[in-house]
Coordinates of C-alpha atoms in Angstrom, one line a residue:
X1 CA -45.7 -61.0 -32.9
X2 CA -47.0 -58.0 -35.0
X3 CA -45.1 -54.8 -34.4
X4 CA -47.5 -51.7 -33.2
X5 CA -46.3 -48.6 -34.5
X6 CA -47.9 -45.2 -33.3
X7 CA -47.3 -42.1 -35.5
X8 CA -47.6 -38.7 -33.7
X9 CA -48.1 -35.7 -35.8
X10 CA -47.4 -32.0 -34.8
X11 CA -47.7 -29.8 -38.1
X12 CA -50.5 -27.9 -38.6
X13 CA -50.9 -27.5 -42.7
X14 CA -53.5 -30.3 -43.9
X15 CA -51.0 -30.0 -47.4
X16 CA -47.7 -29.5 -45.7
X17 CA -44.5 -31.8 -46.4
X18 CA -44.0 -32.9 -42.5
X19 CA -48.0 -34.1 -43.3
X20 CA -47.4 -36.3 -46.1
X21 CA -44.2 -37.7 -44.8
X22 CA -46.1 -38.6 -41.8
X23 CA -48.5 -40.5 -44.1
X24 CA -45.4 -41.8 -46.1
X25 CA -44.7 -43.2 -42.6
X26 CA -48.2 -44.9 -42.0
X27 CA -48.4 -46.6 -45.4
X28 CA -44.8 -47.7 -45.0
X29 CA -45.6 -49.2 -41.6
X30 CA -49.4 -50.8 -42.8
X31 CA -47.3 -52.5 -45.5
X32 CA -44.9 -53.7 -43.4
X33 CA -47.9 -55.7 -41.9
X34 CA -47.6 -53.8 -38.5
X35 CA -50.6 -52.6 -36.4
X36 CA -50.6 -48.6 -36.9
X37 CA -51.7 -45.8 -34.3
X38 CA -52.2 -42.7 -34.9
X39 CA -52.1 -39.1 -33.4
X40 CA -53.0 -36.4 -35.6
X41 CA -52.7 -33.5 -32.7
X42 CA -53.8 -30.6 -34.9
X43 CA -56.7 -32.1 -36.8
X44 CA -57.7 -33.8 -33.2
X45 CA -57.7 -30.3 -31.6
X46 CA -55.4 -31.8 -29.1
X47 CA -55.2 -29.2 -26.0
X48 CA -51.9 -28.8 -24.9
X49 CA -52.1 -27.1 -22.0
X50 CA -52.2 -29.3 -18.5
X51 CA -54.7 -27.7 -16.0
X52 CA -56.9 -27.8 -13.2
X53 CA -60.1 -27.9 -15.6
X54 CA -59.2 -31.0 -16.5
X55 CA -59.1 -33.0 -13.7
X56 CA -62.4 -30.9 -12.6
X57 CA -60.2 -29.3 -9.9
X58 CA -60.7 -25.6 -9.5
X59 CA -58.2 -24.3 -6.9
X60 CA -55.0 -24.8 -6.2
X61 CA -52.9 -27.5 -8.8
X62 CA -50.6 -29.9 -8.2
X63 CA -50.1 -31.5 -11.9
X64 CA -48.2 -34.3 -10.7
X65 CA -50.2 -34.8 -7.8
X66 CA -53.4 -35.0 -10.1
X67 CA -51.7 -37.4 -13.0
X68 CA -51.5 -40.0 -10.5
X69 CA -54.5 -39.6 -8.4
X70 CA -57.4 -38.2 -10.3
X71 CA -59.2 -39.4 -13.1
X72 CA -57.1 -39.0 -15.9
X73 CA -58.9 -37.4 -18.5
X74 CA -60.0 -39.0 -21.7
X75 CA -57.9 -37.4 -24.4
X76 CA -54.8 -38.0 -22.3
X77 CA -55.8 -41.5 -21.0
X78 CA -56.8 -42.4 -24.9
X79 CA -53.0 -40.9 -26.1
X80 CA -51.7 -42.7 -22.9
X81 CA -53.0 -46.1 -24.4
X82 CA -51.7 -45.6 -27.5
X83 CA -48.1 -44.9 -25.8
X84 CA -48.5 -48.3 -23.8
X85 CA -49.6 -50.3 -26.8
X86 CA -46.9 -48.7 -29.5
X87 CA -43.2 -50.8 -29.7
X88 CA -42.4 -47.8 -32.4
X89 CA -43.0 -43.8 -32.2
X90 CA -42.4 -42.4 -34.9
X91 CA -42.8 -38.3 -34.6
X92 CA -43.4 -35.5 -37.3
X93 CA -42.7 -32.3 -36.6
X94 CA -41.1 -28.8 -38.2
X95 CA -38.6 -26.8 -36.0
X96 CA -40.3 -23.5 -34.7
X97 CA -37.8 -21.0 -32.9
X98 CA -35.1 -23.7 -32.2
X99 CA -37.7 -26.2 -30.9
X100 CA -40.7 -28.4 -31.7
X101 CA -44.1 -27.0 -31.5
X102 CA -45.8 -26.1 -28.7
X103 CA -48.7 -28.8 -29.0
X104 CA -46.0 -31.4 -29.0
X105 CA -44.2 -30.3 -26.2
X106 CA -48.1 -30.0 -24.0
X107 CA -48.1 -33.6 -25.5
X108 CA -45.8 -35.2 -23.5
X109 CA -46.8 -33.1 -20.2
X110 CA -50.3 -34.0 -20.1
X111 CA -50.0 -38.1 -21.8
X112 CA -46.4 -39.0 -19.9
X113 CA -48.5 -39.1 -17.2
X114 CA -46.5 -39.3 -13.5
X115 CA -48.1 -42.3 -11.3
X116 CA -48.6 -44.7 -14.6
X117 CA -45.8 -43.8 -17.7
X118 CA -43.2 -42.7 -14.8
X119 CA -42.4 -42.1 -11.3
X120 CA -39.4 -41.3 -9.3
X121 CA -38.6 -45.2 -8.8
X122 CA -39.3 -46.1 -12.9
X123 CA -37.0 -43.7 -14.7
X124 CA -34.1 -43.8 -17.0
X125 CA -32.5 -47.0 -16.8
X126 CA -35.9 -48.7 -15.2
X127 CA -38.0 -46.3 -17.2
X128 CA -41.6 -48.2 -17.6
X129 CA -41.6 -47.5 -21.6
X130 CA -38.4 -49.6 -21.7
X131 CA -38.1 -51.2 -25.0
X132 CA -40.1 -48.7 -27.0
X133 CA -38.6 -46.8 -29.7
X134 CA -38.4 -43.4 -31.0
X135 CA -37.4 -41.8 -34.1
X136 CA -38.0 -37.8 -34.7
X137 CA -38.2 -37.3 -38.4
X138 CA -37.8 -33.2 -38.3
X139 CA -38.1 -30.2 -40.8
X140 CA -36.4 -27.3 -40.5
X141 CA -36.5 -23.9 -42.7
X142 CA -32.3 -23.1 -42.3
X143 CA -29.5 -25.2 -44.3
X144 CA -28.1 -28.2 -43.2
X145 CA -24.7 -26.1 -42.8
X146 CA -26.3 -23.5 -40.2
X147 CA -27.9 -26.5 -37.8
X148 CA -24.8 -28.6 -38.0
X149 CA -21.0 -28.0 -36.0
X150 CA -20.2 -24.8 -36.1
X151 CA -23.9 -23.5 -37.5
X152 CA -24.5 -20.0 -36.4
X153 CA -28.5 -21.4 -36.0
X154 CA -27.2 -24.4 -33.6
X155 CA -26.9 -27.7 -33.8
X156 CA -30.1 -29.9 -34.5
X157 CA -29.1 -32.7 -32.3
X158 CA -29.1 -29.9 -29.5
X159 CA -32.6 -28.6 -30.3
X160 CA -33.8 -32.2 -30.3
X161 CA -32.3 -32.9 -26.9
X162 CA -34.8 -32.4 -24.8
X163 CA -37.2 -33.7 -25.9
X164 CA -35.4 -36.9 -26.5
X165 CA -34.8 -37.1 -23.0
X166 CA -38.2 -36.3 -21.7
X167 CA -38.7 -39.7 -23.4
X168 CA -35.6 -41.1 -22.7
X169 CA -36.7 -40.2 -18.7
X170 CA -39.7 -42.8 -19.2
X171 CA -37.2 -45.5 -20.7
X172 CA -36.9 -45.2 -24.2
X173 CA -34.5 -45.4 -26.7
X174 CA -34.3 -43.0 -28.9
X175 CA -33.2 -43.2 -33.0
X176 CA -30.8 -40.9 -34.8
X177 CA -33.4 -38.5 -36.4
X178 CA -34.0 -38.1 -39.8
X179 CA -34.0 -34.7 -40.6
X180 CA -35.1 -32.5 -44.0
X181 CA -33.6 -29.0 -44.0
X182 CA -34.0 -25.7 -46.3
X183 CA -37.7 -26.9 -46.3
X184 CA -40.1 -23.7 -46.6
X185 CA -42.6 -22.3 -48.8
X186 CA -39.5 -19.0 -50.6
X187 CA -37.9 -21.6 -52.5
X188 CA -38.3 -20.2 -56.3
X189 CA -37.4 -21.5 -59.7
X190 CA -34.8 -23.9 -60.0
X191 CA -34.5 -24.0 -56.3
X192 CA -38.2 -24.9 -55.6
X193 CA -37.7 -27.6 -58.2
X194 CA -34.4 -29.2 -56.3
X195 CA -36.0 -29.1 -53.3
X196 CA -39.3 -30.4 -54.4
X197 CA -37.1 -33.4 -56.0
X198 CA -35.2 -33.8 -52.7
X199 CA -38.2 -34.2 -50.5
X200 CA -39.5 -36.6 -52.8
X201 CA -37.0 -39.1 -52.8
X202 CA -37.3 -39.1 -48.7
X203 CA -40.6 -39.8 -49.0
X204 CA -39.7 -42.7 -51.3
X205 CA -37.2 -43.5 -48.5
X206 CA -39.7 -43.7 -45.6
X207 CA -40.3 -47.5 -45.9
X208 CA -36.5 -48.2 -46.0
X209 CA -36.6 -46.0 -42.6
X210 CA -39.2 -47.5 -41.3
X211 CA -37.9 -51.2 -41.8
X212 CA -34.9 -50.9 -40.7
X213 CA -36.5 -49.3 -37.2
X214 CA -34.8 -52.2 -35.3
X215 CA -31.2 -51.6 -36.9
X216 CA -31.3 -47.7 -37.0
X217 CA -28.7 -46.1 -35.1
X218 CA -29.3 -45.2 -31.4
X219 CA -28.4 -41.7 -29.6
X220 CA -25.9 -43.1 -26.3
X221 CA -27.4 -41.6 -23.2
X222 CA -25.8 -42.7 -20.0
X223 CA -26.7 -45.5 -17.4
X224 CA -27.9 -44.8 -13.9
X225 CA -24.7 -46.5 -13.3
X226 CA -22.0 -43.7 -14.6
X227 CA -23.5 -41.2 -12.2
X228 CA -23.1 -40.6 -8.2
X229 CA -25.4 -40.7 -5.4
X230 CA -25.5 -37.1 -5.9
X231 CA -26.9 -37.4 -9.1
X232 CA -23.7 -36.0 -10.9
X233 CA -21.2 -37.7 -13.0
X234 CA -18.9 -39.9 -11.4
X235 CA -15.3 -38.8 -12.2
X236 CA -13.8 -39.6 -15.1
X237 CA -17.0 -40.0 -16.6
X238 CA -16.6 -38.5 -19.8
X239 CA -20.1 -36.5 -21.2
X240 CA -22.3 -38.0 -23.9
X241 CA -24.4 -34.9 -24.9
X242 CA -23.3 -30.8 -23.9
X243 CA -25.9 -31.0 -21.5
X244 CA -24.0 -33.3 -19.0
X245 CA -20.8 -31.1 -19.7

C-alpha cells in the first residue's frame, strides 16, 4: 500500500532554509516511492482567518456551528482532503514570538473542521485522524541552550505543545520534532559558514527522517483512560507534559 505523505509549509521567504528543507522533505518522500501532498500556505495565499464571509453568512457567527453545517468552503474543504488522504504530515515552520506563524495556526481552525475531522464524541483517544502522523521540523533564531531546560527563551517542546495537541485532539500521534536552532540571516564570517555547513548536513538528513517516519520517536500524551469523569487527572496520575501539572 503506497504511503501518502502531505507536506504543510508555513514560511514566507521563496529562498528561506525552512523552504528548502521542506523541498528536502518532498524529494525525500517522492523517492521513497510515496504519494506526496502539498500545502504551500504562503505562496497559495492561504487566508487564515475563519469568518462569516466564508460560509456567505453575514450576521451573527457560530464557527463551529458553520464547519459542520454549511458548505465548507473550497480552500478549506480542498486542505481538508488532503488531511483525510495523508498517513504522514510533515510541517515546516520557523518559531515567531514563542510560537508558529499565524497562517499556521488559522490553518488548523479553518481545515480541522468540527462536524467531519472532529466532534465532541471523536476526540483524543477516538480522534477520527487516528493513525496519521505528525512530525514538526522547526527553526528557531535563539541557541539550542536558551530553548532547552533551564533556557531563559523557554523550552521548545513547550512552544510546540499546543499545537501538537490541537492535532493530537483529532487523533494523531505526534513525532519528536526535529528542530534547527541559531538559524537567522546575522550570522557573519566563520559563524555564517558553521551554520551554513550545519543546515546542510540536515538537509542531507531529511530522507533518513523521513524513512524512518514509522520508527521515529513519539511524544506520550495520556489516554482518555488516566483522566476522571470530571475531565481531570485521576489521582496518582502522574503528568506527561507541564500543561496537565
Amino acid at each position: 500500500m503506497t504511503t501518502t505523505t502531505l507536506v504543510v509549509t508555513a514560511a514566507p521567504g521563496p529562498t528561506s532554509f525552512n523552504r528548502a528543507w521542506a523541498q528536502a522533505s518532498i524529494d525525500a518522500a517522492r523517492a521513497l516511492g510515496h504519494e506526496v501532498l502539498t500545502s504551500d500556505l504562503y505562496a497559495m495565499g492561504f487566508d487564515p482567518a475563519e469568518r462569516g464571509a466564508h460560509y456567505g453568512i453575514d450576521g451573527p457567527f457560530d464557527p463551529l456551528k458553520a464547519q459542520a453545517e454549511a458548505p465548507t468552503p473550497p480552500d478549506a474543504a480542498a486542505e481538508a482532503e488532503k488531511v483525510r488522504a495523508a498517513d504522514n504530515i510533515l510541517f515546516h515552520f520557523p518559531i515567531w514570538w514563542f510560537s508558529p506563524p499565524a497562517i499556521l495556526k488559522g490553518w488548523t481552525e479553518r481545515v480541522l473542521l468540527h462536524g467531519h475531522l472532529h466532534d465532541v464524541p471523536n476526540r483524543f483517544d477516538a480522534g477520527r485522524l487516528r493513525g496519521k502522523v505528525a512530525l514538526f521540523c522547526v527553526t528557531g533564531g535563539a541557541q539550542e541552550t536558551e530553548v532547552g531546560p533551564g533556557g531563559k527563551e523557554g523550552r521548545i517542546e513547550l512552544l510546540l505543545w499546543p499545537l501538537a495537541y490541537t492535532l493530537r485532539y483529532c487523533g494523531m500521534d505526534i513525532a519528536a520534532p526535529v528542530t534547527a536552532h541559531g538559524v537567522h540571516g546575522y550570522h557573519r564570517g566563520d559563524r555564517k559558514t558553521a551554520l551554513e555547513a550545519r543546515l546542510a548536513k540536515l538537509l542531507a538528513a531529511q530522507r533518513d527522517v523521513v524513512a524512518g517516519l514509522p520508527d521515529h520517536p513519539r511524544w506520550a500524551f495520556h489516554p482518555d483512560s488516566d483522566f476522571d469523569e470530571t475531565g481531570r487527572l485521576q489521582e496518582g496520575v502522574a503528568p506527561l507534559s507541564p500543561f496537565h501539572g
